XYZ file of C-alpha atoms in Angstrom:
642
model
C 95.668 152.822 179.133
C 91.970 152.576 179.926
C 89.587 149.623 179.843
C 85.766 149.789 179.684
C 83.989 146.627 180.850
C 80.248 145.962 180.627
C 79.371 149.646 180.636
C 75.684 150.420 180.963
C 73.622 153.514 181.708
C 69.864 153.738 181.957
C 67.283 156.297 182.949
C 63.704 155.492 183.928
C 64.163 151.904 182.773
C 65.456 152.796 179.300
C 69.085 152.038 178.460
C 71.290 154.588 176.707
C 74.208 152.104 176.729
C 74.165 148.417 177.548
C 77.079 145.991 177.978
C 79.652 148.193 176.175
C 83.267 146.986 176.110
C 86.398 148.559 174.631
C 90.011 149.471 175.430
C 91.794 152.773 174.754
C 95.503 152.461 173.942
C 98.252 155.096 173.956
C 98.237 156.006 170.260
C 94.461 155.813 169.731
C 92.763 158.822 168.195
C 89.091 157.868 168.513
C 86.181 159.665 166.878
C 82.723 159.192 168.416
C 79.915 159.274 165.851
C 76.173 158.805 166.100
C 72.957 160.758 165.809
C 72.167 163.614 168.195
C 71.027 162.034 171.447
C 72.914 158.767 170.858
C 75.078 159.430 173.924
C 78.403 160.727 172.583
C 78.812 163.537 175.130
C 77.489 161.291 177.900
C 80.151 158.673 177.122
C 82.871 161.340 177.400
C 81.534 162.352 180.832
C 81.571 158.716 181.943
C 85.179 158.278 180.805
C 86.202 161.500 182.589
C 84.546 160.488 185.857
C 82.051 163.356 185.748
C 79.277 160.731 185.563
C 79.857 157.796 187.905
C 76.389 156.252 188.344
C 76.601 153.486 185.751
C 76.811 149.729 185.384
C 80.155 148.081 184.659
C 83.625 149.520 185.124
C 85.922 152.175 183.674
C 89.403 151.030 184.665
C 92.482 153.247 184.119
C 95.837 151.486 183.959
C 98.367 153.008 186.345
C 98.490 156.705 187.212
C 97.285 158.043 183.878
C 95.958 161.592 183.600
C 92.714 162.398 181.783
C 91.877 165.889 180.501
C 88.331 166.888 179.546
C 87.319 169.994 177.597
C 84.257 171.222 179.486
C 81.765 173.709 178.138
C 81.407 175.593 181.438
C 84.110 178.147 182.223
C 85.383 179.067 185.684
C 87.943 181.847 185.199
C 89.268 184.035 187.996
C 88.355 187.623 187.161
C 91.227 189.997 186.521
C 93.716 187.480 185.122
C 95.429 188.143 181.824
C 95.226 185.678 178.944
C 98.846 184.715 179.653
C 98.282 184.239 183.405
C 95.122 182.188 182.836
C 96.876 179.968 180.297
C 99.732 179.475 182.764
C 97.206 177.781 185.095
C 97.583 174.713 182.870
C 100.885 173.991 184.629
C 99.659 173.676 188.204
C 102.246 171.086 189.278
C 105.111 172.768 187.441
C 104.209 176.124 188.982
C 104.254 174.488 192.422
C 107.744 173.074 191.757
C 108.932 176.491 190.563
C 107.627 178.169 193.716
C 109.286 175.530 195.849
C 112.572 175.972 193.964
C 112.361 179.741 194.437
C 112.010 179.234 198.197
C 114.971 176.810 198.255
C 117.124 179.283 196.302
C 116.139 182.058 198.708
C 117.174 179.965 201.710
C 120.504 179.033 200.090
C 121.228 182.680 199.319
C 120.575 183.839 202.898
C 122.267 181.043 204.838
C 126.010 180.644 205.529
C 126.130 177.188 207.217
C 127.535 175.581 204.066
C 128.917 172.507 205.902
C 125.723 171.610 207.763
C 123.511 168.623 206.912
C 120.483 170.874 206.452
C 122.338 172.933 203.836
C 123.279 169.702 202.058
C 119.586 168.747 202.138
C 118.771 172.061 200.456
C 121.292 171.353 197.696
C 119.800 167.884 197.180
C 116.271 169.356 197.112
C 117.345 171.985 194.586
C 118.885 169.279 192.368
C 115.722 167.167 192.627
C 113.474 170.106 191.692
C 115.744 171.118 188.813
C 115.618 167.541 187.477
C 111.819 167.487 187.717
C 111.527 170.815 185.889
C 113.995 169.761 183.187
C 112.233 166.395 182.690
C 108.927 168.216 182.228
C 110.493 170.715 179.804
C 109.510 173.459 182.248
C 111.898 176.044 180.789
C 110.278 175.829 177.349
C 106.741 176.429 178.615
C 106.626 179.967 177.282
C 107.506 178.795 173.788
C 104.799 176.120 173.979
C 102.266 178.660 175.233
C 103.074 181.063 172.412
C 102.733 178.288 169.847
C 99.324 177.177 171.117
C 97.871 180.670 171.660
C 99.018 181.856 168.237
C 97.644 178.675 166.676
C 94.240 179.269 168.274
C 94.066 182.772 166.826
C 95.385 185.039 169.600
C 97.786 187.858 168.751
C 100.786 189.038 170.758
C 98.815 192.116 171.879
C 96.151 189.844 173.419
C 98.478 188.136 175.889
C 98.349 190.937 178.473
C 94.628 191.657 178.074
C 92.247 190.633 180.853
C 90.159 187.545 180.022
C 87.003 189.466 181.064
C 87.386 191.517 177.855
C 86.900 188.460 175.643
C 83.683 186.799 174.487
C 82.681 183.329 175.666
C 83.962 181.820 172.425
C 87.428 183.319 172.871
C 87.543 182.306 176.532
C 86.694 178.770 175.431
C 89.809 178.965 173.236
C 91.860 179.770 176.344
C 90.341 176.725 178.061
C 91.251 174.602 175.038
C 94.805 176.029 175.063
C 95.204 175.029 178.730
C 94.054 171.497 177.995
C 96.390 171.105 175.006
C 99.355 172.326 177.049
C 98.753 169.882 179.906
C 99.735 166.912 177.704
C 97.431 164.470 179.481
C 97.667 160.754 178.723
C 94.061 160.795 177.471
C 92.352 163.915 176.151
C 88.536 164.038 175.849
C 87.232 166.670 173.426
C 83.536 167.493 172.941
C 83.092 169.595 169.785
C 86.450 171.415 170.139
C 86.001 173.269 166.825
C 82.684 174.907 167.796
C 84.254 178.282 168.668
C 87.120 178.200 166.170
C 87.554 179.851 162.793
C 88.796 177.825 159.845
C 92.491 178.666 160.281
C 92.434 177.665 163.949
C 90.597 174.445 163.083
C 93.333 173.528 160.609
C 96.037 174.334 163.167
C 94.272 172.230 165.824
C 93.920 169.395 163.331
C 97.696 169.282 162.795
C 98.371 169.615 166.534
C 96.131 166.678 167.416
C 97.574 164.455 164.685
C 100.985 164.749 166.395
C 99.645 164.570 169.975
C 101.635 161.950 171.939
C 98.687 160.676 174.017
C 95.278 159.169 173.278
C 92.321 161.302 172.135
C 88.574 160.644 172.264
C 86.791 163.201 170.115
C 83.215 164.232 169.338
C 82.855 166.377 166.234
C 80.407 166.886 163.381
C 83.240 168.104 161.130
C 83.840 165.147 158.789
C 87.108 166.478 157.376
C 88.477 167.187 160.861
C 87.514 163.689 162.062
C 89.093 162.014 159.027
C 92.370 163.914 159.464
C 92.733 163.386 163.232
C 91.257 159.972 164.050
C 92.596 156.482 163.368
C 89.674 154.709 165.037
C 85.906 155.312 165.006
C 83.258 154.367 167.574
C 79.740 154.273 166.074
C 77.196 154.688 168.891
C 73.833 153.216 167.898
C 71.093 151.014 169.308
C 72.563 151.155 172.871
C 75.933 149.726 171.791
C 79.295 150.898 170.475
C 80.593 149.458 167.184
C 84.391 149.719 166.982
C 85.929 150.426 163.548
C 89.742 150.388 163.329
C 89.728 153.167 160.733
C 89.445 156.930 160.290
C 86.108 158.512 159.467
C 86.196 158.241 155.652
C 87.251 154.569 155.768
C 84.678 153.938 158.487
C 81.927 155.135 156.130
C 82.924 152.490 153.566
C 83.203 149.750 156.200
C 79.901 150.754 157.785
C 78.134 150.593 154.428
C 79.395 147.029 153.933
C 78.182 146.139 157.424
C 74.874 147.902 156.790
C 74.213 145.877 153.617
C 74.782 142.666 155.562
C 72.505 143.979 158.316
C 69.762 144.733 155.787
C 69.943 141.161 154.482
C 69.909 139.793 158.027
C 66.845 141.939 158.799
C 65.045 140.570 155.712
C 65.744 137.031 156.892
C 64.607 137.883 160.410
C 61.431 139.575 159.150
C 60.594 136.448 157.130
C 61.212 134.257 160.188
C 59.043 136.504 162.383
C 56.225 136.492 159.820
C 56.321 132.691 159.660
C 56.162 132.475 163.459
C 53.251 134.954 163.611
C 51.375 132.965 160.933
C 51.878 129.741 162.926
C 50.758 131.435 166.144
C 47.556 132.673 164.478
C 47.051 129.253 162.920
C 47.514 127.147 166.065
C 46.383 129.351 168.982
C 42.707 128.412 168.458
C 43.449 124.688 168.346
C 43.152 122.834 171.657
C 45.869 120.369 170.700
C 48.256 123.065 169.356
C 47.651 125.808 171.928
C 50.747 124.961 173.983
C 52.855 125.024 170.811
C 51.428 128.461 169.964
C 52.298 129.716 173.459
C 55.907 128.508 173.108
C 56.145 130.349 169.779
C 54.848 133.534 171.429
C 57.543 133.284 174.133
C 60.198 132.649 171.498
C 58.953 135.629 169.485
C 59.129 137.909 172.525
C 62.763 136.949 173.119
C 63.936 137.778 169.606
C 66.203 140.848 169.571
C 64.902 142.807 166.603
C 67.475 143.967 164.082
C 67.259 147.719 163.453
C 68.760 149.453 160.422
C 69.049 153.232 160.442
C 68.055 154.882 157.194
C 70.972 157.216 156.498
C 70.601 157.697 152.752
C 70.008 161.445 152.383
C 69.666 161.297 148.591
C 66.024 160.212 148.964
C 65.214 163.526 150.671
C 64.238 165.431 147.542
C 63.983 168.801 149.278
C 64.371 172.118 147.499
C 64.185 175.785 148.359
C 61.190 177.398 146.685
C 62.385 179.792 143.985
C 60.677 183.195 143.855
C 60.714 185.761 141.043
C 63.933 186.310 139.093
C 65.720 189.371 140.572
C 67.799 191.983 138.764
C 71.422 191.354 137.845
C 72.766 193.181 140.932
C 71.648 191.760 144.293
C 73.697 193.947 146.696
C 76.025 196.867 146.084
C 78.005 198.483 148.911
C 80.350 201.474 149.027
C 82.616 202.326 151.976
C 80.407 200.257 154.276
C 81.463 200.197 157.930
C 80.178 199.283 161.357
C 81.353 200.189 164.857
C 80.041 199.330 168.313
C 80.979 202.316 170.453
C 84.697 202.905 169.996
C 85.303 199.439 168.546
C 85.397 199.523 164.740
C 84.395 196.092 163.449
C 85.117 196.787 159.777
C 85.380 199.862 157.601
C 85.636 201.060 154.009
C 84.136 197.880 152.493
C 83.167 197.881 148.797
C 81.538 194.970 146.970
C 78.954 193.970 144.374
C 76.982 190.728 144.693
C 75.487 189.630 141.391
C 72.608 187.274 140.648
C 73.716 183.662 141.006
C 76.835 184.395 143.079
C 77.688 181.788 145.693
C 79.841 183.490 148.326
C 81.420 182.263 151.567
C 82.227 184.835 154.280
C 85.357 183.668 156.094
C 87.714 185.032 158.743
C 88.355 185.021 162.464
C 85.478 185.352 164.918
C 84.654 188.941 165.779
C 85.850 190.349 162.429
C 82.368 191.270 161.182
C 80.948 188.360 159.181
C 77.709 188.104 161.195
C 77.484 191.897 161.392
C 77.574 192.183 157.586
C 74.979 189.409 157.270
C 72.655 191.276 159.653
C 73.118 194.547 157.736
C 72.214 192.872 154.428
C 69.274 191.074 156.050
C 67.990 194.399 157.404
C 68.473 193.558 161.084
C 71.097 196.302 161.619
C 70.152 199.822 160.515
C 73.012 201.807 162.034
C 76.176 201.729 159.899
C 78.461 204.019 157.920
C 78.718 204.127 154.136
C 75.956 203.001 151.809
C 74.548 199.828 150.340
C 71.680 199.185 147.939
C 69.302 196.272 147.505
C 68.692 195.126 143.949
C 65.389 194.883 142.075
C 62.984 192.086 143.102
C 65.379 190.659 145.709
C 63.610 188.411 148.241
C 65.919 187.503 151.136
C 65.743 184.399 153.279
C 67.912 184.851 156.396
C 69.103 182.070 158.687
C 70.217 183.666 161.965
C 72.917 182.111 164.128
C 70.898 182.268 167.365
C 67.652 180.505 166.603
C 66.176 180.965 170.079
C 65.662 184.613 169.107
C 63.506 183.834 166.045
C 61.309 180.962 167.285
C 58.126 181.428 169.324
C 58.696 179.523 172.609
C 55.146 178.251 173.209
C 54.377 177.113 169.679
C 54.814 173.515 168.634
C 57.208 172.475 165.896
C 54.316 171.953 163.484
C 52.655 175.284 164.356
C 55.955 177.149 163.844
C 56.398 175.522 160.429
C 52.785 176.096 159.359
C 53.035 179.796 160.257
C 56.019 180.095 157.888
C 54.292 178.278 155.016
C 52.437 179.782 152.093
C 49.180 178.384 150.682
C 51.207 176.502 148.070
C 53.696 174.973 150.529
C 51.335 174.249 153.453
C 50.548 170.694 152.214
C 54.313 169.955 152.305
C 54.803 170.876 155.981
C 54.640 167.352 157.459
C 56.814 165.883 154.698
C 59.465 168.579 155.133
C 59.450 168.222 158.905
C 59.985 164.496 158.411
C 62.931 165.209 156.110
C 64.469 167.230 158.930
C 63.963 164.317 161.339
C 60.813 165.652 163.055
C 58.667 162.525 162.921
C 55.740 161.182 164.915
C 55.189 162.948 168.237
C 58.265 165.160 167.695
C 56.127 167.617 165.679
C 54.117 168.381 168.853
C 57.130 169.432 170.954
C 57.209 173.070 172.078
C 60.040 175.022 170.445
C 61.262 176.163 173.871
C 62.316 172.595 174.769
C 64.183 171.921 171.515
C 67.914 171.309 171.534
C 70.283 173.555 169.571
C 70.368 171.096 166.686
C 66.565 170.774 166.632
C 66.120 174.558 166.594
C 68.496 174.822 163.641
C 66.697 172.067 161.737
C 63.325 173.743 162.324
C 64.631 177.145 161.187
C 66.067 175.561 158.025
C 62.749 173.829 157.381
C 60.935 177.187 157.664
C 63.198 178.674 154.988
C 62.137 175.885 152.625
C 58.479 176.817 153.028
C 58.686 180.336 151.575
C 59.901 181.543 148.168
C 63.279 183.333 148.116
C 65.824 184.182 145.448
C 68.621 185.148 147.859
C 69.719 183.223 150.938
C 71.949 184.554 153.731
C 73.008 181.681 155.991
C 74.916 182.359 159.235
C 76.478 179.121 160.521
C 73.610 176.893 159.315
C 75.426 173.690 160.340
C 75.940 174.602 164.017
C 74.668 171.799 166.290
C 73.613 169.669 163.297
C 74.591 166.025 163.080
C 76.333 164.800 159.946
C 73.178 163.470 158.282
C 71.298 166.766 158.786
C 74.273 168.700 157.345
C 74.208 166.535 154.234
C 70.468 167.154 153.813
C 70.817 170.941 153.922
C 73.904 170.913 151.694
C 72.014 168.965 149.023
C 69.171 171.493 149.180
C 71.590 174.453 148.873
C 73.372 172.843 145.934
C 70.008 172.621 144.132
C 69.138 176.246 144.990
C 69.285 178.347 141.806
C 69.399 181.748 143.476
C 72.140 183.789 145.159
C 73.819 182.352 148.260
C 75.867 184.056 150.987
C 76.978 181.647 153.709
C 79.076 181.931 156.872
C 80.609 178.633 157.909
C 83.817 177.199 159.358
C 83.052 173.731 157.987
C 85.421 173.077 155.060
C 83.638 169.968 153.824
C 80.274 171.755 153.875
C 81.631 174.616 151.732
C 83.272 172.321 149.161
C 81.214 172.373 145.975
C 78.891 174.997 147.463
C 80.702 178.342 147.004
C 83.010 179.640 144.277
C 83.901 183.038 145.747
C 85.337 184.043 149.139
C 84.986 187.302 151.080
C 87.718 187.267 153.736
C 87.388 189.463 156.849
C 90.712 190.368 158.463
C 91.996 193.328 160.484
C 88.871 195.420 159.945
C 88.863 195.021 156.159
C 87.243 192.707 153.643
C 89.041 191.190 150.655
C 87.540 189.279 147.742
C 89.136 185.972 146.748
C 88.078 184.428 143.440
C 88.261 180.684 143.868
C 86.790 177.789 145.808
C 87.422 176.860 149.418
C 90.336 174.518 148.640
C 92.210 177.172 146.654
C 91.593 179.725 149.383
C 92.832 177.419 152.145
C 96.035 176.680 150.253
C 96.660 180.412 149.949
C 95.685 181.140 153.569
C 97.922 178.391 154.995
C 101.003 180.006 153.416
C 99.947 183.429 154.677
C 99.361 182.112 158.207
C 102.943 180.837 158.468
C 104.247 184.326 157.700
C 101.772 186.015 160.057
C 102.573 183.770 163.039
C 106.291 184.305 162.428
C 105.699 188.073 162.411
C 103.646 187.861 165.639
C 106.468 185.950 167.352
C 109.016 188.550 166.279
C 106.708 191.320 167.492
C 106.184 189.625 170.846
C 109.893 189.205 171.547
C 110.892 192.636 170.310
C 108.178 194.615 172.110
C 107.614 192.465 175.210
C 110.989 191.368 176.617
C 109.420 189.026 179.137
C 105.732 188.247 179.507
C 104.552 188.236 183.118
C 108.149 187.987 184.448
C 109.891 191.311 184.912
C 113.013 189.818 186.449
C 115.120 187.007 185.075
C 115.021 184.220 187.643
C 118.300 182.541 188.391
C 119.113 178.998 189.455
C 122.119 178.352 191.685
C 123.896 175.102 190.932
C 126.491 173.994 193.502
C 129.687 172.515 192.062
C 132.860 171.982 194.162
C 132.114 174.803 196.609
C 131.449 177.341 193.800
C 128.108 178.663 192.525
C 127.370 178.848 188.787
C 124.516 181.214 187.901
C 122.452 180.040 184.890
C 119.837 182.371 183.368
C 116.613 180.534 182.594
C 115.879 183.003 179.806
C 119.230 182.303 178.140
C 118.746 178.554 178.572
C 115.307 178.804 177.015
C 116.730 180.643 173.992
C 119.546 178.097 173.659
C 117.020 175.230 173.614
C 114.933 176.987 170.963
C 118.060 177.705 168.919
C 119.052 174.040 168.970
C 115.590 172.982 167.754
C 115.651 175.556 164.941
C 119.154 174.440 163.868
C 117.943 170.827 163.665
C 114.935 171.970 161.621
C 117.174 173.967 159.245
C 119.399 170.916 158.671
C 116.340 168.786 157.905
C 114.867 171.346 155.487
C 118.213 171.919 153.710
C 118.483 168.159 153.152
C 114.975 168.077 151.670
C 115.778 170.985 149.326
C 118.944 169.217 148.139
C 116.983 166.003 147.512
C 114.407 167.883 145.453
C 117.081 169.646 143.384
C 118.960 166.380 142.802
C 115.763 164.757 141.506
C 115.188 167.676 139.103
C 118.407 166.805 137.228
C 117.090 163.293 136.498
C 113.528 164.055 135.375
C 111.144 166.951 134.909
C 109.265 167.599 138.174
C 105.472 167.404 138.323
C 103.428 170.433 139.318
C 102.743 168.840 142.729
C 106.483 168.231 143.293
C 107.286 171.851 142.412
C 104.678 173.051 144.929
C 106.256 170.852 147.633
C 109.711 172.172 146.706
C 108.604 175.825 146.908
C 106.801 175.176 150.201
C 109.965 173.584 151.655
C 112.057 176.590 150.573
C 109.537 178.956 152.202
C 109.743 176.948 155.442
C 113.559 177.095 155.243
C 113.532 180.896 154.817
C 111.260 181.269 157.869
C 113.468 178.951 159.937
C 116.584 180.947 158.970
C 114.859 184.186 160.005
C 113.961 182.654 163.370
C 117.562 181.384 163.794
C 118.951 184.877 163.128
C 116.535 186.426 165.614
C 117.291 183.902 168.382
C 121.025 184.258 167.774
C 120.771 188.006 168.262
C 119.106 187.456 171.671
C 122.166 185.585 172.955
C 124.623 188.382 172.095
């Protein structure tokens, strides 16, 4: 589908890429990995055509379409969520408008025998065929599926996009891209603005996507599930691994061990050459030989091996005094911004040693609760109490608000240190990848990932017994995330963390506080147990939202049922697009019911031969739940045709 030949990009004489070659095929799901600054986002821009000043060629095969999820939004003010999402179908909308004009002309003209009227009939047939081939009459069902999957509710569809935050508007942009069904889809950190449920939905959507995908993400679990190929960007080149992320790690380690041995051999060869140069350069008879060795030495391409073993970073949070048994206790806690109630009537007790994850959709109050407990928000309803001897370390989501712009990295860290930890400042900064001249950079020029790493480093320089972490892994590369996770696993105090990264939370938290619909519920169990529970609940909730949408909103954005006139032997047959849409959905549901009924029968037949395992029983019960939901949808759609 797309071929990259001799790709190179340099700035001020330094190459970011040099002589890169690869081909993207139809079914490729490619994950781009590499340290921050390696060029992952830049490569996406080059593939999309946004950057075109490079060496080599990017050659698309045929008339393929390429979609790129950009971080800058350009919405027309005043559009509803539904209308903005509909902009994904620019060509289809143009065909629909053209068909509407043709239908209008046919309805107002009476010269049925004329050539021009025949041309109209032919044009109408052509447009109908185009719309049918592009599944144009099922667009609304596709839009509902994608918007629900990305966390929108039926009530949101008619709201103006101006009412939503940047994160939610980015979800609309992502929805538009997913609906366009481009041949190649380029995604730069698509999970950044998503909650965990939406990430899992997107993961399943992308696995079944019919085109090629090139993806940048720091979510290891997401990358492993979606990708079947991995590009490792390092040392100005792209190493191609025909494997998903987890298999790539194993293959890369094998390659790395061979590289280490090759580097040892090269180092020995270089040392021998340097010894000979020093030995012979002073000799008149051997001087020319020494010069040839120097030229040969200069031409050697030095082997570089990245040190990616995080286990050697023996970093720990400094433990302060032991607090009382109760860390936080809240009764009927609530918070509103103006007329908008974020959450209300929340009761909880956090005890010493608890390790809690705050989960739920964006905007439900996780960060607000963290700020209340950290003391940053004073205005709230209800009461909460801080326990005895509790020392709180708070990692805020927006680090630009807590760093001093004109201080250097080292000055910012030293200001946070105590007398006991001051000697550790340089070592800790090095552990968080601030090495050499990087410690002298002003904080105002740091990237998002660098600001997060510096803020995390500052927390390690003061003694705390309670940590509140709001999205600590945002903007961090995979190695930095592993470093901070190791440190948090060693932390012996109380931990409250907000994160949408499933892999990061695994083995870190054993209790969940879920925020949903203005309330907070406690879930006793780890992240895997919670996700299993939440996945089943989400199926029911999306089904309920669909039923609500179709019962309360007869037709979104289309008050009148459009009609298509189809000429057949001098008579006109009027076909309702709404009815046709329902019939298509009904057929798909009937096929799904048949498939699920067959699976249930196969399970039950196997039960008569041997006792089922616990895993098999779970699959059986899940299949029956899916069948019940499909039957409910079939009944509902059938009622719409009556």
